[in-house]
XYZ file of C-alpha atoms in Angstrom:
739
model
C 109.535 73.576 122.100
C 106.309 74.632 121.259
C 105.322 72.075 119.232
C 106.276 69.663 122.180
C 104.366 71.855 124.744
C 101.160 71.804 122.711
C 100.944 68.198 122.229
C 101.591 67.247 125.741
C 98.648 69.717 126.866
C 96.550 68.173 123.995
C 93.923 65.329 125.025
C 94.466 62.059 123.918
C 93.007 60.943 120.631
C 93.703 60.009 117.380
C 94.438 63.079 115.798
C 96.878 64.474 119.019
C 98.549 61.027 118.310
C 99.310 61.638 114.742
C 100.675 64.854 115.906
C 103.311 62.776 118.046
C 104.147 60.937 114.714
C 104.304 64.444 112.861
C 106.646 66.004 115.598
C 108.426 62.794 116.222
C 109.352 61.947 112.434
C 110.748 65.220 111.450
C 112.996 65.270 114.632
C 114.290 61.962 113.300
C 114.671 63.293 109.973
C 116.437 66.344 110.847
C 119.172 64.279 113.300
C 120.033 61.921 110.717
C 120.848 64.654 108.081
C 123.035 66.192 110.721
C 124.397 63.123 111.287
C 125.508 62.618 107.984
C 127.461 65.392 108.112
C 125.708 68.596 107.615
C 125.956 71.853 109.797
C 123.961 72.161 113.271
C 122.082 74.766 110.897
C 120.625 71.583 109.513
C 117.879 71.705 112.193
C 116.808 74.816 110.211
C 117.273 74.264 106.552
C 116.051 70.738 106.556
C 113.063 69.447 108.835
C 112.803 71.502 111.728
C 110.562 74.295 110.040
C 108.143 70.839 109.416
C 107.842 70.139 112.981
C 105.818 73.367 113.487
C 102.692 71.474 111.979
C 102.191 69.332 114.799
C 100.772 72.051 116.190
C 97.707 71.887 113.628
C 97.528 68.485 115.076
C 97.412 69.868 118.705
C 94.793 72.334 118.137
C 92.815 69.710 115.990
C 92.656 67.322 118.917
C 90.685 70.141 121.135
C 88.385 70.277 119.003
C 87.783 66.689 118.323
C 87.334 66.630 121.988
C 84.228 68.433 121.874
C 86.006 71.570 123.636
C 85.059 74.165 121.042
C 81.947 76.469 122.381
C 80.895 77.528 118.708
C 80.117 74.514 116.213
C 80.523 75.839 113.120
C 83.025 78.506 112.454
C 85.157 79.945 110.018
C 88.173 82.691 110.897
C 91.787 83.493 110.829
C 94.691 81.909 113.237
C 98.206 81.470 113.052
C 97.294 77.850 114.171
C 101.047 76.465 113.348
C 102.458 79.857 115.217
C 104.980 80.322 112.367
C 104.306 84.107 111.929
C 101.485 84.126 109.189
C 97.935 83.723 109.396
C 95.891 80.258 108.224
C 92.177 80.115 107.822
C 90.083 77.525 109.571
C 87.022 76.188 108.870
C 84.975 73.708 110.802
C 81.846 72.259 111.793
C 80.874 69.321 113.938
C 82.697 66.850 111.375
C 85.245 68.713 109.411
C 88.137 70.847 110.704
C 89.915 72.254 107.554
C 93.179 74.432 107.485
C 93.882 76.917 104.435
C 97.203 78.431 103.582
C 96.910 81.815 101.525
C 99.705 80.681 99.589
C 98.017 78.927 96.784
C 94.473 79.198 98.875
C 95.035 75.604 99.356
C 93.270 73.183 102.284
C 96.544 72.056 103.595
C 95.088 69.958 106.469
C 91.887 68.476 106.734
C 90.424 66.286 110.311
C 87.400 64.243 110.726
C 85.216 63.664 113.950
C 82.446 61.775 114.836
C 80.538 59.044 117.006
C 83.054 57.012 117.637
C 85.949 58.371 115.643
C 88.454 60.994 115.237
C 91.285 60.927 112.458
C 92.977 62.848 109.767
C 92.243 62.992 105.848
C 94.453 65.408 104.553
C 98.246 66.003 105.505
C 101.019 63.860 105.183
C 103.376 66.368 107.279
C 106.260 63.665 107.944
C 106.582 63.236 104.410
C 107.340 66.673 103.141
C 110.668 67.156 101.239
C 113.323 69.478 102.719
C 113.317 73.448 102.009
C 109.586 73.630 101.531
C 109.268 75.147 105.153
C 106.077 72.566 105.197
C 103.749 75.615 103.711
C 104.087 74.476 100.053
C 103.114 71.798 98.086
C 105.865 69.062 96.922
C 106.178 65.754 95.216
C 104.402 64.021 98.333
C 102.319 67.071 99.869
C 99.751 68.069 97.541
C 97.157 70.000 99.516
C 93.646 69.916 98.044
C 92.088 73.069 96.016
C 95.621 73.430 94.759
C 95.213 75.216 90.952
C 98.079 73.265 88.836
C 97.415 75.030 85.812
C 97.737 77.847 85.508
C 100.131 77.196 88.124
C 98.714 79.504 91.282
C 99.428 76.819 93.664
C 101.813 79.210 95.418
C 100.754 82.340 94.066
C 99.559 84.542 97.228
C 95.320 84.232 97.585
C 93.272 86.770 98.817
C 91.193 85.009 102.011
C 87.928 86.072 103.366
C 86.372 84.150 105.996
C 82.764 84.353 106.980
C 80.673 82.560 109.504
C 77.146 82.947 111.448
C 74.678 80.642 112.787
C 75.171 76.791 110.979
C 77.248 77.679 107.877
C 80.596 79.217 107.482
C 82.517 79.888 104.243
C 85.829 80.978 103.121
C 86.229 82.712 99.566
C 89.981 82.621 98.268
C 90.528 84.812 95.312
C 93.408 85.573 93.004
C 93.514 86.675 89.272
C 90.459 85.254 87.557
C 89.871 82.184 90.333
C 87.094 82.743 92.692
C 86.408 79.400 95.046
C 83.648 79.860 97.697
C 83.927 76.905 99.705
C 80.977 76.589 102.164
C 80.583 74.272 105.405
C 76.995 73.389 106.929
C 76.720 71.946 110.395
C 76.220 68.415 110.126
C 77.639 67.671 106.992
C 80.796 65.643 106.077
C 81.434 67.719 102.906
C 82.354 70.823 101.838
C 80.415 72.850 99.250
C 82.500 74.527 96.439
C 81.722 76.810 93.728
C 84.532 78.139 91.669
C 84.538 80.730 88.916
C 87.620 80.731 86.689
C 86.643 82.568 83.277
C 86.727 80.907 79.881
C 89.673 79.135 79.782
C 90.138 75.466 81.039
C 91.792 75.125 84.970
C 92.988 72.094 86.311
C 93.012 71.679 90.244
C 94.823 68.850 92.447
C 94.141 67.635 95.938
C 95.862 64.658 97.440
C 94.436 62.711 100.126
C 95.787 60.708 102.962
C 92.682 59.408 104.971
C 93.824 58.098 108.716
C 97.848 59.252 108.478
C 98.756 57.078 111.117
C 97.454 54.194 109.721
C 99.280 54.782 106.455
C 102.657 55.002 108.194
C 101.972 51.474 109.423
C 100.303 49.967 106.861
C 100.685 51.872 103.410
C 96.879 50.716 102.220
C 94.722 53.040 100.187
C 91.481 51.516 98.126
C 90.706 53.565 94.967
C 87.304 55.105 95.056
C 85.934 54.847 91.329
C 82.490 54.165 90.286
C 81.524 53.166 86.697
C 80.346 56.972 85.726
C 83.111 58.636 87.448
C 81.200 61.141 88.791
C 83.258 61.126 92.224
C 86.682 59.609 93.078
C 89.098 59.407 95.649
C 90.613 56.998 97.947
C 89.797 55.012 101.266
C 91.727 53.410 103.936
C 90.532 49.826 104.091
C 91.666 49.524 107.862
C 89.637 52.538 109.318
C 86.944 53.435 106.629
C 87.911 56.718 106.362
C 87.380 58.164 103.038
C 88.605 61.294 101.191
C 86.908 62.208 98.119
C 85.760 64.932 95.346
C 82.130 64.682 94.584
C 81.521 66.125 90.696
C 78.187 65.204 90.277
C 77.053 66.751 87.190
C 78.132 70.355 88.587
C 80.720 71.017 85.627
C 83.579 69.660 86.866
C 85.730 66.508 85.274
C 88.008 64.098 86.302
C 91.622 64.504 84.452
C 93.970 61.699 86.108
C 95.086 60.373 89.259
C 98.437 61.823 91.304
C 100.319 59.909 93.791
C 103.307 60.520 96.383
C 104.489 58.923 99.555
C 101.618 58.148 101.782
C 99.489 60.146 100.050
C 97.363 59.525 96.640
C 94.852 62.023 94.822
C 93.103 63.178 92.073
C 93.488 66.205 89.673
C 90.023 67.676 87.844
C 89.148 70.276 85.654
C 86.372 72.844 84.813
C 86.011 75.939 83.369
C 83.513 79.379 83.765
C 81.434 78.535 86.684
C 81.491 74.943 88.459
C 80.483 73.215 91.478
C 81.971 70.413 93.123
C 81.980 68.848 96.863
C 85.033 67.582 98.877
C 83.932 64.520 101.379
C 85.868 63.339 104.181
C 84.824 60.730 106.717
C 83.833 56.818 107.541
C 82.178 55.183 104.711
C 80.988 51.724 103.773
C 82.875 49.485 101.398
C 82.452 49.814 97.670
C 79.576 47.466 96.428
C 80.019 44.813 93.560
C 79.801 47.846 90.813
C 82.274 50.366 92.824
C 79.636 52.206 94.273
C 79.718 53.537 97.765
C 76.274 54.469 99.078
C 77.195 57.626 101.209
C 78.947 58.786 98.100
C 76.270 58.060 95.506
C 73.815 60.094 97.422
C 75.850 63.471 97.357
C 76.882 62.593 93.582
C 72.996 62.489 92.311
C 72.210 65.386 94.110
C 75.235 67.705 93.130
C 73.908 69.626 89.949
C 74.924 72.707 87.790
C 72.459 75.246 89.613
C 74.453 78.639 88.259
C 72.853 80.411 85.262
C 75.165 82.385 83.136
C 75.817 85.964 84.466
C 76.568 89.117 82.111
C 79.693 90.886 82.915
C 80.599 93.217 79.804
C 79.043 94.721 77.228
C 80.287 96.745 73.948
C 78.721 98.437 70.915
C 80.220 98.654 67.437
C 78.966 101.156 65.362
C 80.906 100.940 62.429
C 79.389 97.288 62.090
C 75.538 97.494 63.785
C 76.726 94.832 66.695
C 76.198 94.544 70.402
C 78.450 92.166 72.225
C 77.770 90.632 75.609
C 80.172 88.648 77.493
C 79.066 85.878 80.146
C 80.540 84.161 82.923
C 80.017 80.938 81.185
C 78.996 79.304 77.849
C 75.395 79.936 76.897
C 73.396 77.342 75.816
C 70.325 79.192 74.548
C 69.891 83.268 73.902
C 66.685 85.108 73.430
C 67.481 88.238 72.030
C 64.176 90.072 72.844
C 65.200 89.932 76.478
C 68.106 92.525 75.748
C 67.532 96.261 75.800
C 69.956 99.563 75.907
C 69.050 102.077 78.285
C 70.017 105.770 77.994
C 71.622 106.730 81.303
C 70.902 105.903 84.702
C 66.894 107.925 84.290
C 66.409 106.502 80.868
C 64.244 108.458 78.565
C 65.150 106.388 75.696
C 65.572 102.571 75.478
C 65.552 99.945 72.882
C 64.650 96.458 72.906
C 66.419 94.075 70.348
C 63.852 92.238 68.058
C 63.156 88.737 68.675
C 64.911 87.763 65.233
C 68.146 89.272 65.695
C 70.795 86.751 64.708
C 73.573 85.950 66.651
C 77.382 85.709 65.198
C 78.448 82.926 66.989
C 77.917 79.200 67.101
C 76.654 78.410 70.750
C 77.505 77.451 73.403
C 80.090 80.363 73.592
C 81.002 82.666 76.401
C 80.208 85.701 74.206
C 77.290 86.559 72.243
C 77.095 89.042 69.289
C 73.786 90.409 67.994
C 73.963 91.640 64.541
C 71.447 94.717 64.741
C 69.191 95.783 62.476
C 69.471 99.193 60.656
C 66.530 100.748 62.897
C 67.533 99.170 66.333
C 71.417 100.309 65.582
C 70.037 103.793 64.819
C 68.287 104.123 67.993
C 71.312 103.064 69.836
C 73.595 105.302 68.136
C 71.288 108.383 68.754
C 71.149 108.085 72.320
C 73.480 110.840 74.067
C 74.587 108.854 77.650
C 76.951 109.949 79.184
C 76.634 105.795 79.418
C 74.573 103.370 78.075
C 73.403 100.331 80.201
C 72.707 96.813 79.235
C 69.440 95.822 80.648
C 68.143 92.199 80.655
C 65.010 89.917 81.579
C 65.757 87.001 83.855
C 66.388 83.792 81.711
C 67.401 86.028 78.980
C 70.385 83.477 78.504
C 70.490 79.825 79.619
C 73.892 77.713 80.498
C 74.300 74.362 78.616
C 72.693 72.857 81.436
C 69.383 74.818 81.176
C 69.945 77.084 84.212
C 68.864 80.824 83.476
C 70.609 84.061 83.765
C 69.679 86.647 86.678
C 68.131 89.854 85.478
C 69.976 92.717 84.556
C 69.178 96.294 85.632
C 70.461 99.633 85.291
C 71.399 99.250 89.102
C 74.226 96.257 87.966
C 75.961 99.075 86.099
C 76.690 97.088 82.881
C 77.860 99.958 80.920
C 77.604 99.620 77.244
C 81.300 100.460 75.896
C 81.120 102.627 72.619
C 84.008 101.402 70.188
C 83.665 104.120 67.708
C 86.466 102.697 64.840
C 85.587 102.291 61.114
C 86.514 98.641 61.887
C 85.272 96.689 65.098
C 87.776 95.608 66.879
C 86.946 92.270 68.103
C 89.581 89.650 66.509
C 87.174 88.743 63.762
C 88.214 89.853 60.892
C 85.516 90.234 58.293
C 86.450 91.030 55.055
C 83.542 93.587 54.750
C 85.265 95.878 57.267
C 88.667 95.527 55.723
C 87.452 95.805 52.180
C 89.618 99.035 51.796
C 92.554 97.449 53.777
C 95.840 97.057 52.331
C 96.494 93.542 52.094
C 100.090 91.283 52.317
C 99.169 87.431 51.803
C 101.580 84.913 53.234
C 102.025 81.377 51.632
C 101.083 78.481 53.734
C 104.744 78.212 54.942
C 105.042 77.866 58.481
C 107.441 75.181 59.348
C 105.204 74.588 62.577
C 102.373 73.063 60.618
C 98.879 74.887 59.768
C 97.595 75.043 63.286
C 100.589 77.949 63.278
C 100.280 79.880 60.449
C 99.983 83.682 59.706
C 97.754 83.841 56.529
C 97.981 87.633 56.012
C 98.626 91.060 57.294
C 96.249 94.022 57.211
C 96.710 97.744 57.355
C 94.004 100.497 57.043
C 93.749 103.981 58.634
C 91.782 107.181 59.141
C 92.052 110.284 60.811
C 92.220 108.963 64.438
C 93.812 105.379 63.979
C 95.954 102.869 62.363
C 94.277 99.550 62.271
C 96.654 96.521 61.604
C 95.266 92.796 61.742
C 97.206 89.663 62.017
C 94.977 87.201 60.178
C 95.883 83.369 60.804
C 95.660 80.743 63.885
C 98.420 79.869 66.521
C 97.890 77.090 68.643
C 99.673 77.032 72.190
C 102.002 79.348 70.920
C 102.095 83.491 70.390
C 102.731 85.993 67.802
C 104.471 89.425 67.465
C 103.948 92.164 65.372
C 107.063 94.756 65.028
C 106.755 98.475 64.059
C 108.866 101.002 62.397
C 106.976 103.998 62.366
C 110.019 106.102 60.951
C 111.933 103.716 58.598
C 115.283 104.734 57.019
C 116.085 107.090 60.471
C 118.513 106.006 63.043
C 115.603 105.506 65.642
C 114.455 102.206 66.708
C 116.197 98.898 67.704
C 117.421 96.503 65.539
C 118.410 93.768 68.225
C 115.691 93.018 70.593
C 117.595 89.922 72.325
C 117.874 91.647 75.272
C 114.682 93.583 75.850
C 112.442 93.514 78.679
C 109.232 92.319 77.043
C 108.538 89.816 74.909
C 111.951 89.051 74.537
C 111.812 86.174 71.700
C 115.193 86.217 70.222
C 114.493 88.978 67.529
C 116.897 90.868 65.289
C 116.612 92.575 62.247
C 118.821 92.969 59.181
C 116.227 94.040 56.867
C 117.459 97.407 55.082
C 116.343 100.493 57.158
C 113.947 98.673 59.809
C 114.617 99.536 63.460
C 111.553 98.621 65.471
C 109.580 101.525 67.502
C 106.896 99.531 68.668
C 105.904 95.680 69.470
C 102.772 94.177 69.488
C 102.365 90.501 71.511
C 99.992 88.204 71.928
C 99.611 84.543 73.832
C 97.288 82.185 72.169
C 95.168 79.231 72.984
C 97.556 78.992 76.011
C 94.318 78.789 78.626
C 94.357 81.863 81.158
C 97.734 83.086 80.049
C 96.089 84.310 77.048
C 96.318 87.586 76.389
C 98.033 90.721 74.713
C 99.703 94.018 75.056
C 101.470 96.755 72.904
C 104.924 98.369 73.850
C 106.869 101.246 72.805
C 110.528 100.157 73.032
C 112.367 102.797 74.518
C 116.129 100.844 74.130
C 117.652 97.487 73.116
C 116.656 96.341 76.664
C 113.451 98.895 77.979
C 110.130 99.500 77.022
C 107.124 101.463 78.040
C 103.646 99.641 78.190
C 100.944 101.635 76.001
C 98.450 98.804 76.286
C 95.902 101.314 77.536
C 96.332 103.581 74.627
C 95.021 101.542 71.963
C 91.967 99.292 71.488
C 93.032 95.828 70.474
C 91.109 92.151 70.358
C 92.308 88.578 69.581
C 90.207 85.204 69.012
C 92.771 82.721 70.575
C 90.416 80.211 70.712
C 89.687 80.615 67.078
C 85.930 81.267 67.763
C 85.545 82.832 64.242
C 87.384 79.656 62.467
C 89.133 81.158 59.718
C 88.259 84.966 60.370
C 89.872 84.432 63.777
C 93.191 86.827 64.613
C 94.157 90.086 66.156
C 92.656 93.476 65.397
C 94.407 96.691 66.630
C 93.425 100.206 66.527
C 96.561 102.575 67.264
C 95.765 106.120 67.987
C 98.692 108.384 65.573
C 99.219 110.486 68.733
C 100.481 107.272 70.439
C 102.838 106.363 67.623
C 104.148 109.888 66.917
C 103.226 112.140 69.894
C 102.449 115.315 67.451
C 98.771 115.711 68.440
C 95.625 114.005 67.820
C 95.666 112.720 64.193
C 98.706 114.229 63.083
C 102.018 112.488 61.155
C 105.261 113.519 59.986
C 104.998 114.831 56.465
C 105.396 111.893 54.306
C 105.283 109.343 57.243
C 105.648 105.760 56.083
C 105.145 102.455 58.205
C 107.165 99.210 57.910
C 105.993 96.146 59.693
C 106.622 92.262 60.318
C 104.931 89.810 62.159
C 105.996 86.404 63.607
C 104.988 83.630 65.584
C 107.087 82.125 68.353
C 107.324 79.289 70.968
C 106.627 80.032 74.827
C 107.410 80.304 77.718
C 110.100 83.376 78.323
C 113.174 83.374 78.615
C 113.293 80.350 76.257
C 110.856 80.996 73.395
C 111.631 82.428 70.011
C 110.501 83.338 67.313
C 110.221 80.706 64.293
C 107.811 78.450 62.250
C 106.627 81.089 60.110
C 106.404 85.366 59.342
C 104.971 87.690 57.255
C 106.358 88.705 55.159
C 108.415 85.513 54.675
C 112.259 85.417 55.171
C 114.120 86.551 52.263
C 117.242 84.554 53.063
C 117.665 84.539 56.619
C 116.582 82.182 59.655
C 114.265 83.172 62.329
C 114.820 84.474 64.944
C 116.606 86.811 62.464
C 114.087 88.984 60.328
C 115.635 90.192 56.836
C 112.114 91.214 55.263
C 109.356 93.784 56.089
C 106.270 95.616 54.458
C 106.759 99.412 54.027
C 103.657 101.682 53.318
C 103.348 105.255 52.962
C 100.869 106.684 55.182
C 101.052 110.619 54.273
C 101.448 110.498 50.485
C 100.835 114.014 49.696
C 102.771 115.643 52.560
C 100.226 117.356 54.574
C 100.865 116.104 57.906
C 97.190 113.945 57.618
C 97.343 110.480 56.861
C 95.667 109.624 53.595
C 91.983 108.809 53.899
C 90.765 109.451 50.275
C 88.998 105.982 50.798
C 87.602 106.352 53.692
C 84.696 108.515 55.621
C 86.051 109.902 58.788
C 84.339 108.434 62.294
C 83.963 110.969 64.905
C 85.856 109.939 67.921
C 83.855 108.512 70.780
C 83.617 110.618 73.614
C 85.272 108.938 76.560
C 83.227 106.696 78.978
C 86.010 104.617 80.758
C 88.206 105.727 83.456
C 91.876 106.268 82.485
C 95.091 105.447 84.702
C 98.208 107.275 83.771
C 101.896 106.124 84.075
C 102.800 107.052 87.432
C 105.717 109.906 87.835
C 108.239 109.585 88.290
C 109.135 106.195 87.865
C 111.342 104.465 88.887
C 111.094 106.240 92.185
C 112.458 106.799 95.402
C 110.756 107.771 98.201
C 107.342 108.611 96.529
C 105.423 108.715 93.008
C 102.374 110.319 92.220
C 99.770 108.390 90.399
C 97.207 109.866 88.243
C 93.544 108.897 86.827
C 91.059 110.490 84.917
C 86.931 109.760 85.713
C 85.257 110.695 82.799
C 82.161 113.103 83.317
C 79.288 114.264 83.746
C 78.464 112.065 86.975
C 80.409 111.170 90.235
C 81.700 107.367 90.136
C 82.741 104.678 92.781
C 86.378 104.467 92.719
C 89.121 102.070 94.092
C 92.938 102.996 93.880
C 95.024 99.981 95.699
C 98.641 99.167 95.263
C 99.561 95.339 95.439
C 103.188 93.696 95.225
C 103.325 91.202 92.597
C 102.116 88.252 94.706
C 98.676 89.934 94.760
C 99.212 91.412 98.220
C 97.530 94.424 98.921
C 100.017 96.924 100.384
C 97.788 99.936 100.599
C 94.401 101.497 99.668
C 95.190 104.871 98.540
C 91.384 105.690 97.270
C 88.072 104.108 98.089
C 84.900 105.751 98.014
C 82.690 108.417 95.135
C 84.784 110.730 93.180
C 84.144 113.664 91.254
C 84.622 113.654 87.201
C 88.095 114.881 86.452
C 91.877 114.340 86.839
C 92.972 113.296 90.373
C 96.580 112.989 91.623
C 97.663 110.960 94.433
C 101.287 110.117 95.753
C 102.248 106.827 97.098
C 105.032 107.142 99.844
C 106.396 103.899 99.164
C 104.665 102.513 102.896
C 101.851 100.062 103.347
C 98.593 101.114 104.793
C 99.945 100.770 108.501
C 102.803 103.320 107.557
C 105.718 100.776 107.064
C 108.377 101.365 104.370
C 108.176 98.589 101.714
C 111.229 96.712 99.954
C 112.654 98.003 96.972
C 110.895 96.412 93.746
C 108.057 96.146 91.523
C 104.576 96.911 92.624
C 100.933 97.676 90.906
C 98.730 100.324 90.962
C 94.995 99.323 90.216
C 92.101 101.321 89.372
C 88.470 100.142 89.426
C 85.633 102.642 88.139
C 82.856 101.728 86.408
C 83.390 98.249 85.777
C 86.686 98.909 84.314
C 90.157 97.336 85.947
C 93.346 99.139 85.000
C 96.945 98.156 86.350
C 100.175 99.845 85.875
C 103.642 98.692 87.133
C 105.381 101.014 89.751
C 109.262 100.437 90.266
C 110.651 101.522 93.643
C 114.650 101.717 93.777
C 116.359 102.170 97.054
């Protein structure tokens, strides 16, 4: 076969010898399984697919033999000849292979004066059915994101090389990991960007695979301060180790499998680590290894916070700034708001402007004085921009932020609602609201408790708040916009969004909408709003509303979910119109996850009269239009003019489901042109087709997707995602292709 031919042509060194072991042991496993009574297809079903990885060893042996012209490089190649591209990153000491699945380093080889060997990869210990491309209990590739579990998700991979430095950037969802290799180094420099939630990362190490097969010996690398960790083969001196230093990551636990041991680490925001591989001296009497101690002492956090977004709330005179990592100090006077790209008006925040959050925090909410707020509210736009001096914020290690200019395009979103939708349920904002208190009666304890529901409205919006705290669970809100009618559903045990076993026996209640929010569950946190179309189907209306949640309880006892729902989203009668004499019923409950097994439980507001969750037998009903004029009663509030649309909008595609084509419509707000990207992805994050990329004029735009890739090939039936990027906003909607 091809692996046999490749190994025959390989130079004779330790790496090619390891390749022979990989091929022969997998041949043995295949034959053994067939001998036990399996059909001849066992060759393919069991271990034959694993034999292909011997080709990786064969190619790496040429690198170890000094046959590569370019010393340091990053490039894509189908190195194992399986029909899928891998990414190679190498210099004069390290040769790494990355799979797009998980963005994982599946193989790592080392070489230098007098040595060449393997450091990561135990291909003769793979379980059956993995096709040698995925993690299993014995083979955990380096840089495997295990929580959230992205270890087999398809990452976007971009190799970069030039001169004496090469790198690979791997991107999936909120994770961006950049792995850099410099000529002459025996370690990779790694920068992780993961957002506010903690992420857990594993790496399984197998220094000197052939020796491990024969001797099975590895010594623990663990100094007293835990600033680096890994394993060293005492027979060859080859070691593989995470180096954490003070770059922001922490150790979590040790992992192990057949012929493999390793470590799990964790981090949040932006953090830096290194991965070392190569020969080292033995640990000294304190557990220190000299080569790794030098790396650890020199690895420090060097990245300051970056501003990601900004929003202004006229109702509360607050300016909120979101960062990519926690701020340790904030200098308010270094922040300004500019009116447009050619500013005629700007205002810098006073030095003494207070911040609502207790630092450190990745969100900074400035409580503006009346004079500063008045200047911002007098700006005419069309866009307002956040500007900040270098060093306006420092992180917890004292690293300063870079300057933010109007050219960086950090638009200040205007949130024109009478209540600031920020997840902070402040008494002053909800002073005129109707409230339904709920007693401390949760069966799941105080960490999973709904304290009360709040409802308010003006001519534009229905405002709802769920006040409480939920830990590692979720809560849901159900709305019946026309109680007592036949519209809506009473049994949601088969619904396609937020199916949590809910059914309703309260008189006259049938749910028309549902809001769900994941709470305190790392990066899985999120919320959404759905219109219930039938007992099994929904339509995502999340983009129609404003919502915010405080799942990590930044605001303490005032944390929760806040929603502003346009009347037109609820009733479809036009802006601000409601049915004559309109009433609304609502109920909230908490639930455990994950789907499909999670059900309502623990607590609900209002509390059930007699039924046990997930059955709900009690709801709260409010009259919205008591005078019967077709407008929401607003005697106690002053209407706030609707904000001008400053963000792009992506509308549901038509038709959906579709075959063979569908029209995708989006809107660019005026009056200036904007850079636009409209891309279709599959559900694993693979780019299918780029429909738009470039500058476009304001207005509505329609583009047809014909159900084909960018290369013109038809795609299979299934769910796809259209993603619009414009002026710093990213909007995604599902597309359903049927055949």
